[in-house]
PDB file of C-alpha atoms in Angstrom:
ATOM      1  CA  MET A   1    -112.263 -46.335  -8.246  1.00  0.00           C
ATOM      2  CA  GLU A   2    -111.457 -42.754  -7.349  1.00  0.00           C
ATOM      3  CA  PRO A   3    -108.118 -42.063  -5.676  1.00  0.00           C
ATOM      4  CA  GLU A   4    -108.202 -40.994  -2.030  1.00  0.00           C
ATOM      5  CA  PRO A   5    -107.659 -37.275  -1.541  1.00  0.00           C
ATOM      6  CA  GLU A   6    -104.243 -36.323  -0.271  1.00  0.00           C
ATOM      7  CA  PRO A   7    -104.236 -35.150   3.337  1.00  0.00           C
ATOM      8  CA  GLU A   8    -103.883 -31.404   3.827  1.00  0.00           C
ATOM      9  CA  PRO A   9    -100.427 -30.368   4.981  1.00  0.00           C
ATOM     10  CA  GLU A  10    -100.134 -29.382   8.609  1.00  0.00           C
ATOM     11  CA  PRO A  11     -99.697 -25.623   9.115  1.00  0.00           C
ATOM     12  CA  ALA A  12     -96.172 -24.487   9.762  1.00  0.00           C
ATOM     13  CA  PRO A  13     -95.469 -23.585  13.380  1.00  0.00           C
ATOM     14  CA  ALA A  14     -95.743 -19.878  14.173  1.00  0.00           C
ATOM     15  CA  PRO A  15     -92.387 -18.101  14.354  1.00  0.00           C
ATOM     16  CA  GLU A  16     -90.989 -17.210  17.719  1.00  0.00           C
ATOM     17  CA  PRO A  17     -92.242 -13.750  18.685  1.00  0.00           C
ATOM     18  CA  ALA A  18     -89.744 -10.916  18.699  1.00  0.00           C
ATOM     19  CA  PRO A  19     -88.519  -9.868  22.150  1.00  0.00           C
ATOM     20  CA  LEU A  20     -90.641  -6.708  22.121  1.00  0.00           C
ATOM     21  CA  GLU A  21     -93.770  -8.710  21.240  1.00  0.00           C
ATOM     22  CA  ALA A  22     -92.959 -11.401  23.807  1.00  0.00           C
ATOM     23  CA  ALA A  23     -92.477  -9.005  26.699  1.00  0.00           C
ATOM     24  CA  GLY A  24     -95.248  -6.685  25.672  1.00  0.00           C
ATOM     25  CA  ALA A  25     -95.155  -2.907  25.783  1.00  0.00           C
ATOM     26  CA  SER A  26     -93.233  -2.943  29.109  1.00  0.00           C
ATOM     27  CA  TRP A  27     -90.022  -4.209  27.523  1.00  0.00           C
ATOM     28  CA  ARG A  28     -87.374  -1.516  26.983  1.00  0.00           C
ATOM     29  CA  PRO A  29     -83.980  -1.815  25.318  1.00  0.00           C
ATOM     30  CA  PHE A  30     -82.214  -0.332  28.361  1.00  0.00           C
ATOM     31  CA  ASP A  31     -83.586  -3.105  30.593  1.00  0.00           C
ATOM     32  CA  CYS A  32     -80.567  -5.168  29.604  1.00  0.00           C
ATOM     33  CA  VAL A  33     -78.130  -2.405  30.612  1.00  0.00           C
ATOM     34  CA  ASP A  34     -76.426  -2.971  33.942  1.00  0.00           C
ATOM     35  CA  GLU A  35     -77.043  -0.337  36.649  1.00  0.00           C
ATOM     36  CA  GLU A  36     -73.330   0.423  36.874  1.00  0.00           C
ATOM     37  CA  VAL A  37     -73.176   1.111  33.145  1.00  0.00           C
ATOM     38  CA  LEU A  38     -76.271   3.307  33.354  1.00  0.00           C
ATOM     39  CA  LEU A  39     -74.671   5.343  36.136  1.00  0.00           C
ATOM     40  CA  LYS A  40     -71.584   5.876  33.999  1.00  0.00           C
ATOM     41  CA  ILE A  41     -73.813   7.150  31.183  1.00  0.00           C
ATOM     42  CA  PHE A  42     -75.667   9.475  33.565  1.00  0.00           C
ATOM     43  CA  ALA A  43     -72.352  10.760  34.906  1.00  0.00           C
ATOM     44  CA  ARG A  44     -71.639  12.296  31.499  1.00  0.00           C
ATOM     45  CA  LEU A  45     -74.871  14.302  31.425  1.00  0.00           C
ATOM     46  CA  ALA A  46     -75.338  17.960  32.286  1.00  0.00           C
ATOM     47  CA  PRO A  47     -77.636  18.707  35.256  1.00  0.00           C
ATOM     48  CA  LYS A  48     -80.685  19.562  33.113  1.00  0.00           C
ATOM     49  CA  SER A  49     -80.225  16.466  30.947  1.00  0.00           C
ATOM     50  CA  LEU A  50     -79.868  14.300  34.048  1.00  0.00           C
ATOM     51  CA  VAL A  51     -83.154  15.634  35.448  1.00  0.00           C
ATOM     52  CA  ARG A  52     -84.903  14.954  32.142  1.00  0.00           C
ATOM     53  CA  ALA A  53     -83.530  11.408  32.049  1.00  0.00           C
ATOM     54  CA  GLY A  54     -85.071  10.843  35.471  1.00  0.00           C
ATOM     55  CA  LEU A  55     -88.526  11.471  33.999  1.00  0.00           C
ATOM     56  CA  VAL A  56     -88.365   8.412  31.734  1.00  0.00           C
ATOM     57  CA  CYS A  57     -89.362   5.813  34.328  1.00  0.00           C
ATOM     58  CA  ARG A  58     -89.126   5.009  38.018  1.00  0.00           C
ATOM     59  CA  GLU A  59     -85.919   3.039  37.632  1.00  0.00           C
ATOM     60  CA  TRP A  60     -84.195   5.882  35.806  1.00  0.00           C
ATOM     61  CA  HIS A  61     -85.498   8.374  38.350  1.00  0.00           C
ATOM     62  CA  ALA A  62     -83.960   6.377  41.182  1.00  0.00           C
ATOM     63  CA  GLN A  63     -80.633   6.120  39.333  1.00  0.00           C
ATOM     64  CA  SER A  64     -80.652   9.816  38.377  1.00  0.00           C
ATOM     65  CA  CYS A  65     -80.956  10.813  42.055  1.00  0.00           C
ATOM     66  CA  ASP A  66     -77.805   8.941  43.026  1.00  0.00           C
ATOM     67  CA  ASP A  67     -75.799  10.955  45.562  1.00  0.00           C
ATOM     68  CA  GLU A  68     -72.475  10.274  43.858  1.00  0.00           C
ATOM     69  CA  LEU A  69     -73.746  11.834  40.620  1.00  0.00           C
ATOM     70  CA  TRP A  70     -74.934  15.042  42.267  1.00  0.00           C
ATOM     71  CA  ALA A  71     -71.937  15.312  44.583  1.00  0.00           C
ATOM     72  CA  ALA A  72     -69.710  15.191  41.493  1.00  0.00           C
ATOM     73  CA  LEU A  73     -71.841  17.874  39.797  1.00  0.00           C
ATOM     74  CA  HIS A  74     -71.579  20.012  42.937  1.00  0.00           C
ATOM     75  CA  ASN A  75     -67.787  19.775  42.919  1.00  0.00           C
ATOM     76  CA  THR A  76     -67.416  20.416  39.181  1.00  0.00           C
ATOM     77  CA  VAL A  77     -70.283  22.555  37.903  1.00  0.00           C
ATOM     78  CA  LEU A  78     -70.774  24.690  41.022  1.00  0.00           C
ATOM     79  CA  VAL A  79     -67.343  24.834  42.660  1.00  0.00           C
ATOM     80  CA  ASP A  80     -64.649  24.264  40.025  1.00  0.00           C
ATOM     81  CA  ARG A  81     -66.250  25.824  36.946  1.00  0.00           C
ATOM     82  CA  SER A  82     -68.308  28.714  38.282  1.00  0.00           C
ATOM     83  CA  LYS A  83     -66.490  29.034  41.656  1.00  0.00           C
ATOM     84  CA  MET A  84     -69.748  30.022  43.305  1.00  0.00           C
ATOM     85  CA  HIS A  85     -69.456  32.191  46.371  1.00  0.00           C
ATOM     86  CA  ARG A  86     -69.099  30.406  49.727  1.00  0.00           C
ATOM     87  CA  LEU A  87     -69.461  26.910  48.276  1.00  0.00           C
ATOM     88  CA  ARG A  88     -66.900  24.274  49.179  1.00  0.00           C
ATOM     89  CA  LYS A  89     -66.110  20.881  47.726  1.00  0.00           C
ATOM     90  CA  ASP A  90     -67.898  17.983  49.407  1.00  0.00           C
ATOM     91  CA  THR A  91     -69.863  20.444  51.584  1.00  0.00           C
ATOM     92  CA  LEU A  92     -73.657  20.542  51.508  1.00  0.00           C
ATOM     93  CA  PHE A  93     -75.489  23.802  50.853  1.00  0.00           C
ATOM     94  CA  ALA A  94     -76.933  24.859  54.211  1.00  0.00           C
ATOM     95  CA  ARG A  95     -79.833  26.826  52.712  1.00  0.00           C
ATOM     96  CA  ALA A  96     -81.256  23.740  51.028  1.00  0.00           C
ATOM     97  CA  HIS A  97     -84.610  22.408  52.181  1.00  0.00           C
ATOM     98  CA  TYR A  98     -83.901  18.935  53.562  1.00  0.00           C
ATOM     99  CA  SER A  99     -86.945  16.777  54.234  1.00  0.00           C
ATOM    100  CA  PRO A 100     -87.069  14.659  57.420  1.00  0.00           C
ATOM    101  CA  ASP A 101     -86.311  11.534  55.366  1.00  0.00           C
ATOM    102  CA  VAL A 102     -83.226  13.162  53.851  1.00  0.00           C
ATOM    103  CA  CYS A 103     -82.101  14.562  57.225  1.00  0.00           C
ATOM    104  CA  ALA A 104     -82.062  11.023  58.573  1.00  0.00           C
ATOM    105  CA  THR A 105     -79.371  10.167  55.984  1.00  0.00           C
ATOM    106  CA  LEU A 106     -77.081  13.067  56.933  1.00  0.00           C
ATOM    107  CA  GLY A 107     -73.994  12.463  59.031  1.00  0.00           C
ATOM    108  CA  VAL A 108     -73.416  14.149  62.387  1.00  0.00           C
ATOM    109  CA  ARG A 109     -70.736  16.419  60.922  1.00  0.00           C
ATOM    110  CA  GLU A 110     -73.040  17.471  58.082  1.00  0.00           C
ATOM    111  CA  LEU A 111     -75.903  18.158  60.498  1.00  0.00           C
ATOM    112  CA  LYS A 112     -73.695  20.252  62.791  1.00  0.00           C
ATOM    113  CA  ALA A 113     -72.368  22.273  59.847  1.00  0.00           C
ATOM    114  CA  ILE A 114     -75.906  23.075  58.679  1.00  0.00           C
ATOM    115  CA  ILE A 115     -76.986  23.967  62.223  1.00  0.00           C
ATOM    116  CA  ALA A 116     -74.015  26.308  62.607  1.00  0.00           C
ATOM    117  CA  GLN A 117     -74.738  28.113  59.320  1.00  0.00           C
ATOM    118  CA  ARG A 118     -78.404  28.445  60.229  1.00  0.00           C
ATOM    119  CA  ARG A 119     -77.327  30.030  63.523  1.00  0.00           C
ATOM    120  CA  LEU A 120     -78.979  27.382  65.686  1.00  0.00           C
ATOM    121  CA  GLN A 121     -75.991  26.773  67.959  1.00  0.00           C
ATOM    122  CA  ALA A 122     -77.802  27.925  71.114  1.00  0.00           C
ATOM    123  CA  ARG A 123     -80.732  25.611  70.490  1.00  0.00           C
ATOM    124  CA  ALA A 124     -78.459  22.739  69.482  1.00  0.00           C
ATOM    125  CA  ALA A 125     -76.125  22.992  72.487  1.00  0.00           C
ATOM    126  CA  PRO A 126     -77.860  20.363  74.655  1.00  0.00           C
ATOM    127  CA  LEU A 127     -78.535  18.049  71.734  1.00  0.00           C
ATOM    128  CA  ARG A 128     -76.278  15.023  71.475  1.00  0.00           C
ATOM    129  CA  GLU A 129     -78.124  12.316  69.585  1.00  0.00           C
ATOM    130  CA  LYS A 130     -78.015  12.284  65.797  1.00  0.00           C
ATOM    131  CA  ALA A 131     -81.802  11.905  65.637  1.00  0.00           C
ATOM    132  CA  GLU A 132     -82.222  15.127  67.627  1.00  0.00           C
ATOM    133  CA  LEU A 133     -79.838  16.996  65.335  1.00  0.00           C
ATOM    134  CA  ALA A 134     -81.681  15.693  62.264  1.00  0.00           C
ATOM    135  CA  ALA A 135     -85.037  16.761  63.717  1.00  0.00           C
ATOM    136  CA  LEU A 136     -83.681  20.243  64.427  1.00  0.00           C
ATOM    137  CA  VAL A 137     -82.495  20.667  60.833  1.00  0.00           C
ATOM    138  CA  ALA A 138     -85.761  19.339  59.410  1.00  0.00           C
ATOM    139  CA  GLN A 139     -87.924  21.540  61.633  1.00  0.00           C
ATOM    140  CA  SER A 140     -85.867  24.733  61.543  1.00  0.00           C
ATOM    141  CA  SER A 141     -87.404  27.464  59.458  1.00  0.00           C
ATOM    142  CA  TYR A 142     -85.077  29.107  56.975  1.00  0.00           C
ATOM    143  CA  PRO A 143     -85.858  31.843  54.431  1.00  0.00           C
ATOM    144  CA  PRO A 144     -87.216  29.975  51.383  1.00  0.00           C
ATOM    145  CA  LEU A 145     -85.378  30.344  48.101  1.00  0.00           C
ATOM    146  CA  SER A 146     -88.603  30.639  46.146  1.00  0.00           C
ATOM    147  CA  ALA A 147     -92.368  30.587  46.542  1.00  0.00           C
ATOM    148  CA  ARG A 148     -92.280  26.811  46.809  1.00  0.00           C
ATOM    149  CA  HIS A 149     -89.854  24.352  48.336  1.00  0.00           C
ATOM    150  CA  TYR A 150     -88.304  21.622  46.254  1.00  0.00           C
ATOM    151  CA  VAL A 151     -88.570  18.393  48.254  1.00  0.00           C
ATOM    152  CA  LEU A 152     -85.941  16.148  46.708  1.00  0.00           C
ATOM    153  CA  PRO A 153     -85.190  12.542  47.679  1.00  0.00           C
ATOM    154  CA  THR A 154     -81.412  12.708  48.234  1.00  0.00           C
ATOM    155  CA  LYS A 155     -79.171  15.146  50.050  1.00  0.00           C
ATOM    156  CA  TRP A 156     -76.809  16.040  47.201  1.00  0.00           C
ATOM    157  CA  LYS A 157     -79.573  16.564  44.657  1.00  0.00           C
ATOM    158  CA  ALA A 158     -81.382  18.826  47.144  1.00  0.00           C
ATOM    159  CA  SER A 159     -78.136  20.664  47.876  1.00  0.00           C
ATOM    160  CA  PHE A 160     -77.343  21.202  44.186  1.00  0.00           C
ATOM    161  CA  ALA A 161     -80.864  22.309  43.229  1.00  0.00           C
ATOM    162  CA  HIS A 162     -81.137  24.870  46.006  1.00  0.00           C
ATOM    163  CA  ALA A 163     -77.597  26.184  45.546  1.00  0.00           C
ATOM    164  CA  TRP A 164     -78.304  26.686  41.849  1.00  0.00           C
ATOM    165  CA  ALA A 165     -81.630  28.398  42.593  1.00  0.00           C
ATOM    166  CA  ASP A 166     -79.977  30.626  45.193  1.00  0.00           C
ATOM    167  CA  THR A 167     -77.900  32.333  42.503  1.00  0.00           C
ATOM    168  CA  ARG A 168     -81.128  33.772  41.045  1.00  0.00           C
ATOM    169  CA  ARG A 169     -82.177  35.410  44.293  1.00  0.00           C
ATOM    170  CA  VAL A 170     -81.805  39.179  44.084  1.00  0.00           C
ATOM    171  CA  LEU A 171     -83.035  40.219  47.533  1.00  0.00           C
ATOM    172  CA  MET A 172     -80.152  40.232  49.985  1.00  0.00           C
ATOM    173  CA  SER A 173     -80.519  38.733  53.462  1.00  0.00           C
ATOM    174  CA  VAL A 174     -78.618  39.427  56.678  1.00  0.00           C
ATOM    175  CA  ASP A 175     -76.746  36.130  56.322  1.00  0.00           C
ATOM    176  CA  ASP A 176     -75.453  37.275  52.931  1.00  0.00           C
ATOM    177  CA  LEU A 177     -73.988  40.407  54.510  1.00  0.00           C
ATOM    178  CA  VAL A 178     -72.695  39.831  58.014  1.00  0.00           C
ATOM    179  CA  GLU A 179     -69.442  38.251  59.164  1.00  0.00           C
ATOM    180  CA  ILE A 180     -68.103  38.078  55.611  1.00  0.00           C
ATOM    181  CA  ASP A 181     -65.002  39.847  54.294  1.00  0.00           C
ATOM    182  CA  TRP A 182     -65.749  42.792  51.999  1.00  0.00           C
ATOM    183  CA  THR A 183     -63.599  45.224  50.073  1.00  0.00           C
ATOM    184  CA  PHE A 184     -64.661  48.743  49.137  1.00  0.00           C
ATOM    185  CA  GLU A 185     -63.264  50.635  46.159  1.00  0.00           C
ATOM    186  CA  PHE A 186     -63.997  54.204  45.141  1.00  0.00           C
ATOM    187  CA  HIS A 187     -65.013  54.776  41.552  1.00  0.00           C
ATOM    188  CA  GLU A 188     -62.258  56.115  39.311  1.00  0.00           C
ATOM    189  CA  HIS A 189     -63.635  59.634  39.182  1.00  0.00           C
ATOM    190  CA  ARG A 190     -63.385  59.925  42.982  1.00  0.00           C
ATOM    191  CA  GLN A 191     -60.194  61.386  44.380  1.00  0.00           C
ATOM    192  CA  TRP A 192     -58.803  59.075  47.039  1.00  0.00           C
ATOM    193  CA  GLN A 193     -55.332  59.017  48.535  1.00  0.00           C
ATOM    194  CA  GLY A 194     -54.579  55.634  50.077  1.00  0.00           C
ATOM    195  CA  ASP A 195     -54.944  51.931  49.433  1.00  0.00           C
ATOM    196  CA  ALA A 196     -56.949  50.967  46.364  1.00  0.00           C
ATOM    197  CA  GLU A 197     -59.079  48.588  48.467  1.00  0.00           C
ATOM    198  CA  ILE A 198     -60.601  49.223  51.887  1.00  0.00           C
ATOM    199  CA  HIS A 199     -61.282  46.080  53.920  1.00  0.00           C
ATOM    200  CA  SER A 200     -64.662  46.047  55.651  1.00  0.00           C
ATOM    201  CA  ARG A 201     -67.042  43.934  57.705  1.00  0.00           C
ATOM    202  CA  PHE A 202     -70.710  44.112  58.672  1.00  0.00           C
ATOM    203  CA  TYR A 203     -72.047  42.650  61.921  1.00  0.00           C
ATOM    204  CA  ALA A 204     -75.399  41.234  63.028  1.00  0.00           C
ATOM    205  CA  ASP A 205     -75.854  44.056  65.591  1.00  0.00           C
ATOM    206  CA  ASN A 206     -75.993  46.529  62.664  1.00  0.00           C
ATOM    207  CA  THR A 207     -72.500  47.892  63.234  1.00  0.00           C
ATOM    208  CA  TYR A 208     -69.854  48.296  60.562  1.00  0.00           C
ATOM    209  CA  TRP A 209     -66.064  48.186  60.591  1.00  0.00           C
ATOM    210  CA  SER A 210     -63.437  49.097  57.992  1.00  0.00           C
ATOM    211  CA  ASP A 211     -59.681  49.726  58.020  1.00  0.00           C
ATOM    212  CA  PHE A 212     -60.424  53.150  56.552  1.00  0.00           C
ATOM    213  CA  ARG A 213     -60.981  54.082  60.207  1.00  0.00           C
ATOM    214  CA  PRO A 214     -58.957  51.509  62.134  1.00  0.00           C
ATOM    215  CA  ASN A 215     -59.418  53.213  65.519  1.00  0.00           C
ATOM    216  CA  PRO A 216     -62.190  51.319  67.399  1.00  0.00           C
ATOM    217  CA  GLN A 217     -63.360  54.557  69.010  1.00  0.00           C
ATOM    218  CA  GLU A 218     -64.087  55.966  65.562  1.00  0.00           C
ATOM    219  CA  GLN A 219     -65.940  52.815  64.530  1.00  0.00           C
ATOM    220  CA  GLY A 220     -68.607  52.775  67.230  1.00  0.00           C
ATOM    221  CA  HIS A 221     -71.045  55.084  65.490  1.00  0.00           C
ATOM    222  CA  LEU A 222     -70.813  53.384  62.064  1.00  0.00           C
ATOM    223  CA  THR A 223     -74.007  51.447  61.354  1.00  0.00           C
ATOM    224  CA  TRP A 224     -75.844  49.787  58.488  1.00  0.00           C
ATOM    225  CA  ARG A 225     -79.475  48.914  57.696  1.00  0.00           C
ATOM    226  CA  PHE A 226     -81.646  47.723  54.829  1.00  0.00           C
ATOM    227  CA  VAL A 227     -83.907  50.389  53.323  1.00  0.00           C
ATOM    228  CA  ALA A 228     -86.688  50.460  50.728  1.00  0.00           C
ATOM    229  CA  GLY A 229     -86.145  48.340  47.651  1.00  0.00           C
ATOM    230  CA  GLY A 230     -83.729  45.994  49.436  1.00  0.00           C
ATOM    231  CA  ARG A 231     -80.911  48.547  49.216  1.00  0.00           C
ATOM    232  CA  LEU A 232     -78.244  48.857  51.896  1.00  0.00           C
ATOM    233  CA  GLN A 233     -77.660  52.069  53.853  1.00  0.00           C
ATOM    234  CA  VAL A 234     -74.168  52.340  55.347  1.00  0.00           C
ATOM    235  CA  HIS A 235     -74.033  55.148  57.916  1.00  0.00           C
ATOM    236  CA  HIS A 236     -74.845  58.457  56.202  1.00  0.00           C
ATOM    237  CA  PHE A 237     -73.707  57.419  52.714  1.00  0.00           C
ATOM    238  CA  PRO A 238     -76.205  57.124  49.832  1.00  0.00           C
ATOM    239  CA  PRO A 239     -77.894  53.676  49.707  1.00  0.00           C
ATOM    240  CA  PHE A 240     -76.123  50.912  47.822  1.00  0.00           C
ATOM    241  CA  ASP A 241     -77.912  48.832  45.184  1.00  0.00           C
ATOM    242  CA  THR A 242     -77.459  45.058  45.624  1.00  0.00           C
ATOM    243  CA  MET A 243     -76.566  42.847  42.667  1.00  0.00           C
ATOM    244  CA  ARG A 244     -75.281  39.325  42.072  1.00  0.00           C
ATOM    245  CA  THR A 245     -71.955  38.390  40.517  1.00  0.00           C
ATOM    246  CA  LYS A 246     -71.336  35.564  38.055  1.00  0.00           C
ATOM    247  CA  THR A 247     -69.937  33.428  40.868  1.00  0.00           C
ATOM    248  CA  GLY A 248     -73.045  33.781  43.045  1.00  0.00           C
ATOM    249  CA  GLY A 249     -71.554  36.470  45.270  1.00  0.00           C
ATOM    250  CA  TRP A 250     -72.771  40.004  45.925  1.00  0.00           C
ATOM    251  CA  ARG A 251     -71.800  43.541  44.933  1.00  0.00           C
ATOM    252  CA  LEU A 252     -73.049  46.749  46.546  1.00  0.00           C
ATOM    253  CA  ASN A 253     -72.827  49.759  44.279  1.00  0.00           C
ATOM    254  CA  ASN A 254     -73.639  53.466  44.336  1.00  0.00           C
ATOM    255  CA  HIS A 255     -72.189  56.554  42.655  1.00  0.00           C
ATOM    256  CA  ILE A 256     -69.370  56.767  45.227  1.00  0.00           C
ATOM    257  CA  GLY A 257     -67.948  53.259  45.082  1.00  0.00           C
ATOM    258  CA  VAL A 258     -68.585  49.530  45.229  1.00  0.00           C
ATOM    259  CA  PHE A 259     -68.417  46.814  47.900  1.00  0.00           C
ATOM    260  CA  THR A 260     -67.386  43.299  46.790  1.00  0.00           C
ATOM    261  CA  CYS A 261     -67.758  40.246  49.040  1.00  0.00           C
ATOM    262  CA  HIS A 262     -65.070  37.626  49.619  1.00  0.00           C
ATOM    263  CA  ASP A 263     -64.838  34.452  51.652  1.00  0.00           C
ATOM    264  CA  ARG A 264     -61.404  35.327  52.912  1.00  0.00           C
ATOM    265  CA  ILE A 265     -59.053  38.211  52.239  1.00  0.00           C
ATOM    266  CA  GLU A 266     -55.379  37.443  52.615  1.00  0.00           C
ATOM    267  CA  GLY A 267     -53.774  39.966  54.932  1.00  0.00           C
ATOM    268  CA  CYS A 268     -57.090  41.572  55.865  1.00  0.00           C
ATOM    269  CA  LYS A 269     -57.081  43.541  59.119  1.00  0.00           C
ATOM    270  CA  HIS A 270     -60.262  42.340  60.776  1.00  0.00           C
ATOM    271  CA  GLY A 271     -62.338  44.325  63.209  1.00  0.00           C
ATOM    272  CA  PRO A 272     -62.117  43.970  66.976  1.00  0.00           C
ATOM    273  CA  LYS A 273     -65.221  41.730  67.137  1.00  0.00           C
ATOM    274  CA  ASP A 274     -63.711  38.997  64.988  1.00  0.00           C
ATOM    275  CA  THR A 275     -62.506  35.844  66.657  1.00  0.00           C
ATOM    276  CA  ALA A 276     -62.105  33.913  63.410  1.00  0.00           C
ATOM    277  CA  VAL A 277     -61.373  34.763  59.841  1.00  0.00           C
ATOM    278  CA  GLY A 278     -63.761  33.905  57.049  1.00  0.00           C
ATOM    279  CA  SER A 279     -66.929  31.879  57.198  1.00  0.00           C
TER     280      SER A 279
END
């Protein structure tokens, strides 16, 4: 009698799949990182690296647009390190293109500051509601910084991007010139008896004032205008070439001397049209 065949052993159970195999291709190691931790990591990145991190996925893009991150970059990279001209801590860049959705997130004080810098006070006078102020900012046309507008999802990212792009603009506008404190210095080879710096101001009505001729009666005929090539003509002097400084300001230069812009000059004798100092 033949012995009965031994039963075949049951197959061993399949091993538990690895986490990546279990979740499929959508599983990512950083999925287990808390949002607060991710923000702290992003806070250590430079602006370009932060933008690149936002291209990884939708979640990272949303985190990389966080207002606190870009407000901190504004205060450090733009204001503290480079000391860019006319930028203030915790103050949005008025030239930025703010979409209607972003304008709805702006506070009343922020909206009024932008309206004032865009010279829309007359149109904004009867407006009282925040929604009306936001609509005015969103609809107001302002000289674009480039051929295309960057529509960004948060106010501080939009402010930072446009402020950074503005430093590459080489064509001067009226807003860059008027109602700002300037000093003029003759080049060393020019003989000049008097103060090393001459305080000056340009006005929107194309008039010019300086303490070189403090008498208002002598100032009336001094004018300025933009000429070919974006150069600045001041009265009968040779045109000045416009150039940017490392801090985002402006310099006007010709073979006679150079104008340098300032936000505020301590002890400056302002012209008779000034009711306030600085911008």
